[in-house]
Amino acid sequence: MDAANRLSAIAAEMGQLQNEIQEHRRVLNFLLRSVRTMDPARKEARIRATRERIEGLEERLQALRAEQEALIVRAATHGHRGD
């Protein structure tokens, strides 16, 4: 995949990840503020799982940002050399 297509794919995936992170944060806030009828152990397990999912999504987002930056630098350097 060429750099332009990969950058486009990265941007799309980053948007999806950001939406997913927001949704999981809403779920986490809901769990933290309410659901008094839920079994406390089950509630804690859901909170923990949601936090872990958010962390995983944020790690993927960071990896994509690093890849995006590397592609941009490579393209700028490659173009600057006149190659």
Tab-separated table of C-alpha atoms in Angstrom, residues 20-34 46-47 50-51:
chain	number	residue	atom	x	y	z
A	20	GLU	CA	-15.085	3.606	20.283
A	21	ILE	CA	-13.101	5.201	23.109
A	22	GLN	CA	-15.846	7.800	23.637
A	23	GLU	CA	-18.507	5.093	23.729
A	24	HIS	CA	-16.568	3.014	26.250
A	25	ARG	CA	-16.020	6.115	28.405
A	26	ARG	CA	-19.778	6.727	28.397
A	27	VAL	CA	-20.338	3.124	29.500
A	28	LEU	CA	-17.686	3.492	32.197
A	29	ASN	CA	-19.261	6.705	33.503
A	30	PHE	CA	-22.657	5.019	33.555
A	31	LEU	CA	-21.257	2.091	35.527
A	32	LEU	CA	-19.444	4.356	37.973
A	33	ARG	CA	-22.444	6.623	38.593
A	34	SER	CA	-25.312	4.174	38.676
A	46	ARG	CA	-17.457	-4.717	33.978
A	47	ILE	CA	-15.703	-1.548	35.126
A	50	THR	CA	-14.174	-1.438	30.217
A	51	ARG	CA	-11.067	0.329	31.540
